[in-house]
CSV table of N, CA and C in Angstrom, one decimal:
chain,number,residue,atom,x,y,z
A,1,UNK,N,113.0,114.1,165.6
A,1,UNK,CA,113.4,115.0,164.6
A,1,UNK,C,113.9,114.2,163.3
A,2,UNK,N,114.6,113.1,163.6
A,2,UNK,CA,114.7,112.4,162.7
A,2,UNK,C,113.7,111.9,161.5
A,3,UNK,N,112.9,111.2,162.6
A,3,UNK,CA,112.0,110.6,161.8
A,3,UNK,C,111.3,111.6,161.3
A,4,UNK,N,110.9,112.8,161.3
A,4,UNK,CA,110.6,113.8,160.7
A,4,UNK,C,111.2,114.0,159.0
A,5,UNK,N,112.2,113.7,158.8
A,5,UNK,CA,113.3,114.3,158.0
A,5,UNK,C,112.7,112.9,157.1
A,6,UNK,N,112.9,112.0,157.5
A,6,UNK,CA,112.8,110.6,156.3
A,6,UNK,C,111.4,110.3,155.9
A,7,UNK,N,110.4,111.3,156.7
A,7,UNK,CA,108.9,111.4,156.3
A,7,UNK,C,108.3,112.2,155.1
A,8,UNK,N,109.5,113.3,155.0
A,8,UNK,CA,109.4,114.4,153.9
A,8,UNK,C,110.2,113.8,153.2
A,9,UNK,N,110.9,112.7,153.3
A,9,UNK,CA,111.9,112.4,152.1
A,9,UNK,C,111.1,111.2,151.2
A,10,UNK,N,110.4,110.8,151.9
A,10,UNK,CA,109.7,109.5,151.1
A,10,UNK,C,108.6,109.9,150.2
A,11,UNK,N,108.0,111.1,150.7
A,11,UNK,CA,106.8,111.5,150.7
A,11,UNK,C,107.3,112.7,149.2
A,12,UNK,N,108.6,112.9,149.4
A,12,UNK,CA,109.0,114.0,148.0
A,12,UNK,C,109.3,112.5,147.2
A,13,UNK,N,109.6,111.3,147.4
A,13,UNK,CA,110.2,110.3,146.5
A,13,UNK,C,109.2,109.9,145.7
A,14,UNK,N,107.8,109.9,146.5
A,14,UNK,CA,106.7,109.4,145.7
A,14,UNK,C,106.5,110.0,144.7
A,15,UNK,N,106.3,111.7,145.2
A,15,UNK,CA,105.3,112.6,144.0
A,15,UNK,C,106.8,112.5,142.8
A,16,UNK,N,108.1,112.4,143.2
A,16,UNK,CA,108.8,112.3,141.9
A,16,UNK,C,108.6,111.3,141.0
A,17,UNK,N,108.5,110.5,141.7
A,17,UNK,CA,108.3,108.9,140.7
A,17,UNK,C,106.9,109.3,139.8
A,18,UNK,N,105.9,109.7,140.9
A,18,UNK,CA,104.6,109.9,140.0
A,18,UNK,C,105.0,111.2,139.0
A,19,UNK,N,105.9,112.1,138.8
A,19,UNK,CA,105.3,113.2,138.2
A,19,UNK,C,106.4,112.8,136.8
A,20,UNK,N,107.7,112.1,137.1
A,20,UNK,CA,108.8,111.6,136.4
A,20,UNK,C,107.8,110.3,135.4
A,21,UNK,N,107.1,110.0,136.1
A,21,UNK,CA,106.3,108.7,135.4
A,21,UNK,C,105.4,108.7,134.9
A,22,UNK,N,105.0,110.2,134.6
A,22,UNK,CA,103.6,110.4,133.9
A,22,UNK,C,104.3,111.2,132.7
A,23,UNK,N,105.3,111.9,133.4
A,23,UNK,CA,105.7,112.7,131.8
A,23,UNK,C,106.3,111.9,131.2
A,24,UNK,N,107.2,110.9,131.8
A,24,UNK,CA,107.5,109.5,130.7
A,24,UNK,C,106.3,108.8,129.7
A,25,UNK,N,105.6,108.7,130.5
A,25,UNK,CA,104.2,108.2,129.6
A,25,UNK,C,103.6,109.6,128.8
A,26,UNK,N,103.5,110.6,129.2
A,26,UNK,CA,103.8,111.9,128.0
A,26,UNK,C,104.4,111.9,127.2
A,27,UNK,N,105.7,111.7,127.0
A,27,UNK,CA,106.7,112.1,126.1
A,27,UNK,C,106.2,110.4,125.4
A,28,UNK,N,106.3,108.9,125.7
A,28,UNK,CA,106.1,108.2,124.7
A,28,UNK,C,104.8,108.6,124.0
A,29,UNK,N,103.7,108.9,124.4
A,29,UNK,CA,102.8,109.0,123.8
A,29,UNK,C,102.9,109.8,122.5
A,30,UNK,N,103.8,111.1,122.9
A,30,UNK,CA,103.9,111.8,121.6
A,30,UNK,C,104.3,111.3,120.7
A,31,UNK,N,105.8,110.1,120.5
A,31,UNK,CA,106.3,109.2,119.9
A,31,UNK,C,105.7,108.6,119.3
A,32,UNK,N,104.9,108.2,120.0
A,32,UNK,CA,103.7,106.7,119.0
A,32,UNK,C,102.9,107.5,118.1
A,33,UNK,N,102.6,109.0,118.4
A,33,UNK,CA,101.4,109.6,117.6
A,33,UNK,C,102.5,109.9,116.4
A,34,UNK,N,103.6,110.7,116.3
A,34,UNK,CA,104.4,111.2,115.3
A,34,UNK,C,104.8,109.5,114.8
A,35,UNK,N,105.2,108.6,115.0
A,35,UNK,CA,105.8,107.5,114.5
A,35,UNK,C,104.8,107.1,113.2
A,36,UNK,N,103.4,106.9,114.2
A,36,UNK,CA,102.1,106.5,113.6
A,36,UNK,C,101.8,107.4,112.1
A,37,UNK,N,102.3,108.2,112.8
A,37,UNK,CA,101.6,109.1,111.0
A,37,UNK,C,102.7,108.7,110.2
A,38,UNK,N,103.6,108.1,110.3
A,38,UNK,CA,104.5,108.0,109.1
A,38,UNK,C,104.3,106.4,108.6
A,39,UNK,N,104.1,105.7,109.4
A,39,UNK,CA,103.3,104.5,109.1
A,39,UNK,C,103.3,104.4,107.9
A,40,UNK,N,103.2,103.1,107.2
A,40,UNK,CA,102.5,102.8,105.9
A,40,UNK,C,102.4,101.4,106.1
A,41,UNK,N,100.9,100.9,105.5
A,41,UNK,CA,100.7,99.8,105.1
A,41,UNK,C,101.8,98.8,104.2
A,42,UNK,N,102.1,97.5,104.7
A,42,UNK,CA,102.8,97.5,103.5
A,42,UNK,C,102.6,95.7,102.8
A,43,UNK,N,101.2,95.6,103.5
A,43,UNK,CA,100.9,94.4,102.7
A,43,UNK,C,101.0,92.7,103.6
A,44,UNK,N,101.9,93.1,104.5
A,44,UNK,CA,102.5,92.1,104.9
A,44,UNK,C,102.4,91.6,106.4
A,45,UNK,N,100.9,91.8,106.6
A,45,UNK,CA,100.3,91.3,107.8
A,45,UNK,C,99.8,90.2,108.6
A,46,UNK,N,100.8,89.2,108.1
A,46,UNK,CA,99.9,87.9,108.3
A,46,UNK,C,99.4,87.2,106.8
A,47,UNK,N,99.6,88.0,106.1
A,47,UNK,CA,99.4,87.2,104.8
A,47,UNK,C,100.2,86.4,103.8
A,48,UNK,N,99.9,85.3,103.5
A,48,UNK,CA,100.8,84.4,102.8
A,48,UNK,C,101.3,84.9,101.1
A,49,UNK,N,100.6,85.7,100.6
A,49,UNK,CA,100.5,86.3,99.5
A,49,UNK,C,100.7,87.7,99.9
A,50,UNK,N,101.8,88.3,99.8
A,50,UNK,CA,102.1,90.0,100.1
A,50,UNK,C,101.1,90.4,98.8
A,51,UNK,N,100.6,91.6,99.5
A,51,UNK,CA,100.2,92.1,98.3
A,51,UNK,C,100.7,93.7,98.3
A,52,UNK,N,101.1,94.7,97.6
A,52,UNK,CA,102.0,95.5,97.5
A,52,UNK,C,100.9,96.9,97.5
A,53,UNK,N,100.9,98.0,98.1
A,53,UNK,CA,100.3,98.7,98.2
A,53,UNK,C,100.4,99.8,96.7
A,54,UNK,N,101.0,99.4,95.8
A,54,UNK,CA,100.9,100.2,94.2
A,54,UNK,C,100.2,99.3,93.8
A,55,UNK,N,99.8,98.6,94.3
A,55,UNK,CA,98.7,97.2,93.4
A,55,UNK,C,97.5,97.7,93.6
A,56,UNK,N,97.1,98.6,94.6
A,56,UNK,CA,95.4,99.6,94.5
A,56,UNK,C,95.8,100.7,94.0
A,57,UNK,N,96.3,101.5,93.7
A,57,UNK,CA,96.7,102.9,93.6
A,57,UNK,C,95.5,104.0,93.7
A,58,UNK,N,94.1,103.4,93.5
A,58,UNK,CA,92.5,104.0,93.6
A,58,UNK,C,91.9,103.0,94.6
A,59,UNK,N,91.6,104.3,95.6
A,59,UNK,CA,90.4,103.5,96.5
A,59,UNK,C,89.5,104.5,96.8
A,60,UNK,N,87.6,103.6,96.7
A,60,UNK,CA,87.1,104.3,97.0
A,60,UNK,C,85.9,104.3,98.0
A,61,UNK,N,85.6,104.4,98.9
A,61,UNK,CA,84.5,103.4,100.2
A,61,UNK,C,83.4,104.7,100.3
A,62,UNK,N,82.6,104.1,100.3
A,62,UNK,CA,81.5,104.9,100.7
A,62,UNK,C,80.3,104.0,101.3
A,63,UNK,N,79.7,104.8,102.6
A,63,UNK,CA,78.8,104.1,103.8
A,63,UNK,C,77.9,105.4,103.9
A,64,UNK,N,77.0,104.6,104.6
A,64,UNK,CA,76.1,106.3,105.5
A,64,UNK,C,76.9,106.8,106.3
A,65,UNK,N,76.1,107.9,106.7
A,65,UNK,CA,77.4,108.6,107.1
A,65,UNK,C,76.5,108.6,108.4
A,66,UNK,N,75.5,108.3,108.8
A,66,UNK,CA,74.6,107.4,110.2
A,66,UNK,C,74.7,105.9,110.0
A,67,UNK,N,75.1,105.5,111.4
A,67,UNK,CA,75.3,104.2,110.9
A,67,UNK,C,73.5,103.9,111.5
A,68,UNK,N,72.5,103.0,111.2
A,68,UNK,CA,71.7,102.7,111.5
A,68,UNK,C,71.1,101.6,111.0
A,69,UNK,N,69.9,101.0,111.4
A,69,UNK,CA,69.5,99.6,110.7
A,69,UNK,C,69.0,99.4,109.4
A,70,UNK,N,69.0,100.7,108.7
A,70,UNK,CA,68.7,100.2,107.5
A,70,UNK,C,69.3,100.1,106.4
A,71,UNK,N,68.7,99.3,105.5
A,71,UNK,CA,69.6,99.0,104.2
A,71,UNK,C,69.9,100.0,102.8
A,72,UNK,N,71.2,100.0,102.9
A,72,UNK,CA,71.4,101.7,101.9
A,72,UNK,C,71.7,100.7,100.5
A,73,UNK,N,72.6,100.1,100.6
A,73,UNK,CA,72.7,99.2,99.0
A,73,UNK,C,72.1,97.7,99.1
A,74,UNK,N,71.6,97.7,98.1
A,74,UNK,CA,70.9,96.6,97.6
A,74,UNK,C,72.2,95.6,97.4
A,75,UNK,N,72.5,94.0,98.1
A,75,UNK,CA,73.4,93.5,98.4
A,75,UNK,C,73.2,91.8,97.0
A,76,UNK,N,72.4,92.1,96.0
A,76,UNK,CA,72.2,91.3,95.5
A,76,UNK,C,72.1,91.8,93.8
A,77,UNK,N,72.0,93.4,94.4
A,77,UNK,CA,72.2,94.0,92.9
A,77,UNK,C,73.4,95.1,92.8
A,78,UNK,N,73.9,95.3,91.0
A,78,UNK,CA,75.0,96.2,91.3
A,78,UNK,C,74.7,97.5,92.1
A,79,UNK,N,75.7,98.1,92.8
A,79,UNK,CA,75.5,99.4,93.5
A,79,UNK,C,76.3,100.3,92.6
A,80,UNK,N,77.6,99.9,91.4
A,80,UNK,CA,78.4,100.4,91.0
A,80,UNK,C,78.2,101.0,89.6
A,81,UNK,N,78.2,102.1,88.8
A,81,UNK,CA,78.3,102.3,87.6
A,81,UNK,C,79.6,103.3,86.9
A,82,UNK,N,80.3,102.5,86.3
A,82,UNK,CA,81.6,102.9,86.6
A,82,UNK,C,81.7,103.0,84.6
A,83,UNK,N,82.1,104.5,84.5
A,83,UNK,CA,82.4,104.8,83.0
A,83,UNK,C,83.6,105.3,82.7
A,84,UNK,N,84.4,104.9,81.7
A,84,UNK,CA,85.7,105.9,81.2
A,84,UNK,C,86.9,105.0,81.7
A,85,UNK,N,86.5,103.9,81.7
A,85,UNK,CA,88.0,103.4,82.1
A,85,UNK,C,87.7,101.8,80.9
A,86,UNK,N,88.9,102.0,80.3
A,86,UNK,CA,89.0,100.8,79.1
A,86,UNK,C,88.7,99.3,79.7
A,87,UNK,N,88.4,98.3,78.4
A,87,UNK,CA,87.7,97.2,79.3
A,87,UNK,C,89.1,96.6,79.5
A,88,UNK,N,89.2,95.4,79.9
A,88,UNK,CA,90.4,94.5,80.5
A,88,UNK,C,91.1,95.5,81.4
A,89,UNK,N,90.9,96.6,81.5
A,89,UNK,CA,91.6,97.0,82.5
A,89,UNK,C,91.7,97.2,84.1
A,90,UNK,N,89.8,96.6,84.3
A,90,UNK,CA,89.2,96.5,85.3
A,90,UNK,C,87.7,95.4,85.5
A,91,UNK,N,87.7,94.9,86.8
A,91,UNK,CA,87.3,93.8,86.3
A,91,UNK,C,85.8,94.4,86.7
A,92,UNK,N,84.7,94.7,86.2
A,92,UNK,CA,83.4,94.5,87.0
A,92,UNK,C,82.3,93.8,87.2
A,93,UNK,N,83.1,92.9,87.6
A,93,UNK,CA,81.9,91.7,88.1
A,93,UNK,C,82.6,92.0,89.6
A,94,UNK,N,81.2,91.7,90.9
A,94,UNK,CA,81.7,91.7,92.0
A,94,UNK,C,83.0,90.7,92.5
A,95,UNK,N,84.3,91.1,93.6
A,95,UNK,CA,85.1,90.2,94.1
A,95,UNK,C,86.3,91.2,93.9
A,96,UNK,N,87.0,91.2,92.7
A,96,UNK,CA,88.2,91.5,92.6
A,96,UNK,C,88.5,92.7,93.2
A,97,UNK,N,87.6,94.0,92.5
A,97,UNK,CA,87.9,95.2,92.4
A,97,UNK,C,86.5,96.0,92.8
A,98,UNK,N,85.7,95.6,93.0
A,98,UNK,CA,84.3,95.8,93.4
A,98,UNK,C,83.7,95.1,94.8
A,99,UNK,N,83.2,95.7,95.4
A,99,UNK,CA,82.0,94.8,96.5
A,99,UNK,C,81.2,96.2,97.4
A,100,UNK,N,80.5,95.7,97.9
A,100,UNK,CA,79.3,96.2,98.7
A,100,UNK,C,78.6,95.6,99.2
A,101,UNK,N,77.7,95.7,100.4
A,101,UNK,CA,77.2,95.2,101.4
A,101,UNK,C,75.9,95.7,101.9
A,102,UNK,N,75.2,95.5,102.6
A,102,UNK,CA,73.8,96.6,103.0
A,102,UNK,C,74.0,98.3,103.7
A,103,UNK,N,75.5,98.3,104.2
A,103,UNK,CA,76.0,99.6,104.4
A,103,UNK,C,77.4,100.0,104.3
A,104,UNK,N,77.7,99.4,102.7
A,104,UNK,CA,79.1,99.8,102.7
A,104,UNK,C,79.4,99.6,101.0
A,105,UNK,N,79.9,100.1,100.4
A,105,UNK,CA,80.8,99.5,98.8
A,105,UNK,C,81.9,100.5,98.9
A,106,UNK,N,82.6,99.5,98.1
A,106,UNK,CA,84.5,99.8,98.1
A,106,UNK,C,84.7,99.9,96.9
A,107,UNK,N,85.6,100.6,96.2
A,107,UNK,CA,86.0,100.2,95.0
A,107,UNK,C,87.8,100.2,95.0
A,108,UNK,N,88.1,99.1,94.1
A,108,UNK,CA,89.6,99.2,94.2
A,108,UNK,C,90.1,98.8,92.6
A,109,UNK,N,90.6,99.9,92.1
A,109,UNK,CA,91.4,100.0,90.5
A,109,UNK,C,92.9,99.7,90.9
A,110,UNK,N,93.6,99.0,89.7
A,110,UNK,CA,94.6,98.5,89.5
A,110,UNK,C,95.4,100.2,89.3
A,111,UNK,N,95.2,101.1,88.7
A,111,UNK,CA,95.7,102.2,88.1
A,111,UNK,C,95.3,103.4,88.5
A,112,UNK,N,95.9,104.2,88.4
A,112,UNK,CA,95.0,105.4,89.0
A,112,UNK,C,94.0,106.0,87.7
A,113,UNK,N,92.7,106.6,88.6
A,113,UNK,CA,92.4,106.9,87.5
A,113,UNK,C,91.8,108.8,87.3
A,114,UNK,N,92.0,108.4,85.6
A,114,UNK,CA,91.7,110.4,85.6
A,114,UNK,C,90.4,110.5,85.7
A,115,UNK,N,90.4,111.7,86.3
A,115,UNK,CA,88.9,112.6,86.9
A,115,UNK,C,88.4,112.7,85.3
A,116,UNK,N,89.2,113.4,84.3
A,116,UNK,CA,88.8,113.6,83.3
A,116,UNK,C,87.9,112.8,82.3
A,117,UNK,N,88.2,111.5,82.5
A,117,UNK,CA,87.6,110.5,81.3
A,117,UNK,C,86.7,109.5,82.5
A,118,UNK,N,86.9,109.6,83.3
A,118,UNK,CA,85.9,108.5,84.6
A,118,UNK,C,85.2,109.1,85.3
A,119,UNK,N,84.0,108.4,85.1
A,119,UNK,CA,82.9,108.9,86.6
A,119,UNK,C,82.3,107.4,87.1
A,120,UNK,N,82.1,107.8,88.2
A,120,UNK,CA,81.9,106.5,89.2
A,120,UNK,C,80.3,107.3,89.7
A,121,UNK,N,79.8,106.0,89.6
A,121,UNK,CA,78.3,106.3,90.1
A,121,UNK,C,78.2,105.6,91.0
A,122,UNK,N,77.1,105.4,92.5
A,122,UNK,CA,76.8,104.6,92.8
A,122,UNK,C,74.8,104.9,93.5
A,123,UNK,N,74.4,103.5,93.4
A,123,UNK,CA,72.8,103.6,93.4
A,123,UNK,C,72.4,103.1,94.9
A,124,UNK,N,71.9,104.1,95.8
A,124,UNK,CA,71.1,103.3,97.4
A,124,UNK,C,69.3,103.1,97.0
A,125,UNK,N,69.2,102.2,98.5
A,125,UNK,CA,67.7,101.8,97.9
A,125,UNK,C,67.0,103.0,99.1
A,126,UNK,N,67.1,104.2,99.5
A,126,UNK,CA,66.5,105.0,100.3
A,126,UNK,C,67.3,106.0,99.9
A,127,UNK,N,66.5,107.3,100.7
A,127,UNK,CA,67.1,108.4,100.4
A,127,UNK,C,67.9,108.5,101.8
A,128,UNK,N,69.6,109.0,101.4
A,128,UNK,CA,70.6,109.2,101.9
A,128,UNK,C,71.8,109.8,101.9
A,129,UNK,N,72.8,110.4,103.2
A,129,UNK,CA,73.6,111.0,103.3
A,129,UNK,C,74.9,110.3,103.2
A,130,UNK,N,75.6,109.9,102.3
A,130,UNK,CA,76.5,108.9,102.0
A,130,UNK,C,78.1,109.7,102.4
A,131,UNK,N,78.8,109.3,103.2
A,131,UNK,CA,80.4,109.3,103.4
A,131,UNK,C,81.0,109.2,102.2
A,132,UNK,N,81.7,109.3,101.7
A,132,UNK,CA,82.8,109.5,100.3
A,132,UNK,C,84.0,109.3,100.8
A,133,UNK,N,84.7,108.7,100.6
A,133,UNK,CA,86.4,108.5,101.4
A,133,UNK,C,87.1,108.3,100.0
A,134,UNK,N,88.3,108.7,99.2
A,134,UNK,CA,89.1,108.8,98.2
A,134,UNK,C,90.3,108.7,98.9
A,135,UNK,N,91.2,107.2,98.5
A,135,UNK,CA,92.5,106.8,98.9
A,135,UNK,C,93.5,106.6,97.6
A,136,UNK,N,93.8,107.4,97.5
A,136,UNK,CA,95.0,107.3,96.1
A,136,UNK,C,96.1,106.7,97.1
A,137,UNK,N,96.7,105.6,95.9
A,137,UNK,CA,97.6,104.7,96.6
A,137,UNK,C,97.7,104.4,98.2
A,138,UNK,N,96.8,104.3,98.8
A,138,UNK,CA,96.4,103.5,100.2
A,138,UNK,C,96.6,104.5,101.1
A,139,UNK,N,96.9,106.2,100.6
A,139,UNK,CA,96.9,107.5,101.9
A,139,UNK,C,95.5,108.3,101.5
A,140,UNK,N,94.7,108.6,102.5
A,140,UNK,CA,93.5,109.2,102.7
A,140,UNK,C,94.3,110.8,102.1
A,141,UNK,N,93.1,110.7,100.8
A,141,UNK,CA,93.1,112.0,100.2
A,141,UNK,C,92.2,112.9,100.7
A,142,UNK,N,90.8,112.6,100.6
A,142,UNK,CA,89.8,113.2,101.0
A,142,UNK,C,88.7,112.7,101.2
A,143,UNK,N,87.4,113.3,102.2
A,143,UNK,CA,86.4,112.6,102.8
A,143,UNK,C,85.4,114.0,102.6
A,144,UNK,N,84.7,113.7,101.8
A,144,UNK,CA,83.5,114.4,101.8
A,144,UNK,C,81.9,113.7,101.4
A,145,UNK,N,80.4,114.3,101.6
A,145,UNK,CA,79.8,114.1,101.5
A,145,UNK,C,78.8,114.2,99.9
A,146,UNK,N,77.8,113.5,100.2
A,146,UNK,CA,76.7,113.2,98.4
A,146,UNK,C,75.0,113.0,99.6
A,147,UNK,N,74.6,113.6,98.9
A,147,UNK,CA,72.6,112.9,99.0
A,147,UNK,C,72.7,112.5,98.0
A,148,UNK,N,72.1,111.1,98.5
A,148,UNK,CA,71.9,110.3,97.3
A,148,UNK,C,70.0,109.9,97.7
A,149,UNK,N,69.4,109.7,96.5
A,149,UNK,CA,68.3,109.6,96.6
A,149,UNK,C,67.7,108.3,96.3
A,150,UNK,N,66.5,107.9,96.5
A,150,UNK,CA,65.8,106.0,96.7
A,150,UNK,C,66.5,106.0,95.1
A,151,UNK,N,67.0,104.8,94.5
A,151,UNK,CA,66.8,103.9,93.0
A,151,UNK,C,67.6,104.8,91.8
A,152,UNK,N,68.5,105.6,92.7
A,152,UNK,CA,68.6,106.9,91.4
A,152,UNK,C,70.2,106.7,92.0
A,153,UNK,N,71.0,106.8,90.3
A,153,UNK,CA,72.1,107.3,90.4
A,153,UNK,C,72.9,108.2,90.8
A,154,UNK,N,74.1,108.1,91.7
A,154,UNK,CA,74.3,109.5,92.2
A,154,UNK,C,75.9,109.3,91.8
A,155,UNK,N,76.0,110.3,91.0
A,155,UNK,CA,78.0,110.4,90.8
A,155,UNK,C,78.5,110.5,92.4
A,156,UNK,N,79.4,110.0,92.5
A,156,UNK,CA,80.5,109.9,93.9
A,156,UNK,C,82.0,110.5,93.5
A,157,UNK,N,82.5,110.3,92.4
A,157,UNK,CA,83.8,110.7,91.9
A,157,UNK,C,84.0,110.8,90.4
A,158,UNK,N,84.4,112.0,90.2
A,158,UNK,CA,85.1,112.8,90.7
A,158,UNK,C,83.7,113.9,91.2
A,159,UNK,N,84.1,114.0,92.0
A,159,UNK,CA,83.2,115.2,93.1
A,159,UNK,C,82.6,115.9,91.7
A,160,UNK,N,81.3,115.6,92.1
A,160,UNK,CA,80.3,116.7,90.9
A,160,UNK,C,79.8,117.9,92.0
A,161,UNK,N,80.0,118.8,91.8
A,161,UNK,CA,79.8,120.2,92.7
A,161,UNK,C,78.1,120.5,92.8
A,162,UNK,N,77.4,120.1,91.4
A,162,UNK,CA,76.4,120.5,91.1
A,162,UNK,C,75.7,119.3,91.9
A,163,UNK,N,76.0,118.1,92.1
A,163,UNK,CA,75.1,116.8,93.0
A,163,UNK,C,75.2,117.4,94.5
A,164,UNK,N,76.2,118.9,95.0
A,164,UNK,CA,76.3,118.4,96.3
A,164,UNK,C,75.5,119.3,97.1
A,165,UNK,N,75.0,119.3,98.2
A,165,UNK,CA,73.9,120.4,98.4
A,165,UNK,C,74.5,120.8,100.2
């Protein structure tokens, strides 16, 4: 009878630890998700030179929105056509504030800029369904889509309603 009694007691010890030990790992998990969203970048990851996140205050990346083997920007020519923003105030030559790759260009302004007086173009060498990502000051504004077509400019920002299908 005894040993009866300390069989049900080990046997309720276990499933408590397992059921006490999973909702522990429940409850942090929600922790890390709410922590996470409050998160900010702040420059200072290993780099010798901080660099301060009001130092982009415009970001703009756009990829296919299939990743696959072919080449959407031409990596030798500009992908960028960028109007309405005064000169010295942005550099466009590739490096600083500009780059692109065979399935990616970024753009990064010192300033924010107005929809009203800038439009941002960008040119693929096929016809395609390009991702749009807009980061005002380093927080995801908005992600929407553009067809862009082979050698032909396609506005990306500010969102032309009439390019989008």
């Amino acid at each position: 009878m005894i040993d009866q009694e300390t069989a049900n007691d080990s046997s309720l010890a276990f499933v408590d630890v397992i059921t006490n030990g999973l909702g522990g790992l429940l409850v942090l998990f929600f922790i890390a998700v709410l922590v996470q969203n409050r998160l900010e970048w702040n420059g200072n990851s290993g780099n010798s030179n901080p660099v301060k996140t009001d130092e982009f205050p415009f970001m703009l990346i756009v990829r296919p929105v299939s990743a696959d083997q072919g080449v959407c920007f031409n990596p030798n020519a500009d992908a960028w056509h960028i109007s309405g923003i005064p000169a010295g105030k942005f550099d466009r030559s590739r490096g600083k504030n500009l780059d692109w790759g065979v399935d990616y260009a970024i753009l990064l302004a010192s300033e924010p800029l107005d929809p009203a007086r800038t439009a941002i173009k960008i040119r693929t060498m096929r016809n395609v369904r390009l991702d749009v990502e807009v980061y005002p000051a380093g927080a995801r504004q908005k992600t929407y889509q553009v067809n862009a077509q082979d050698n032909q400019w396609i506005e990306v920002w500010p969102r032309n309603q009439s390019s989008q299908q």
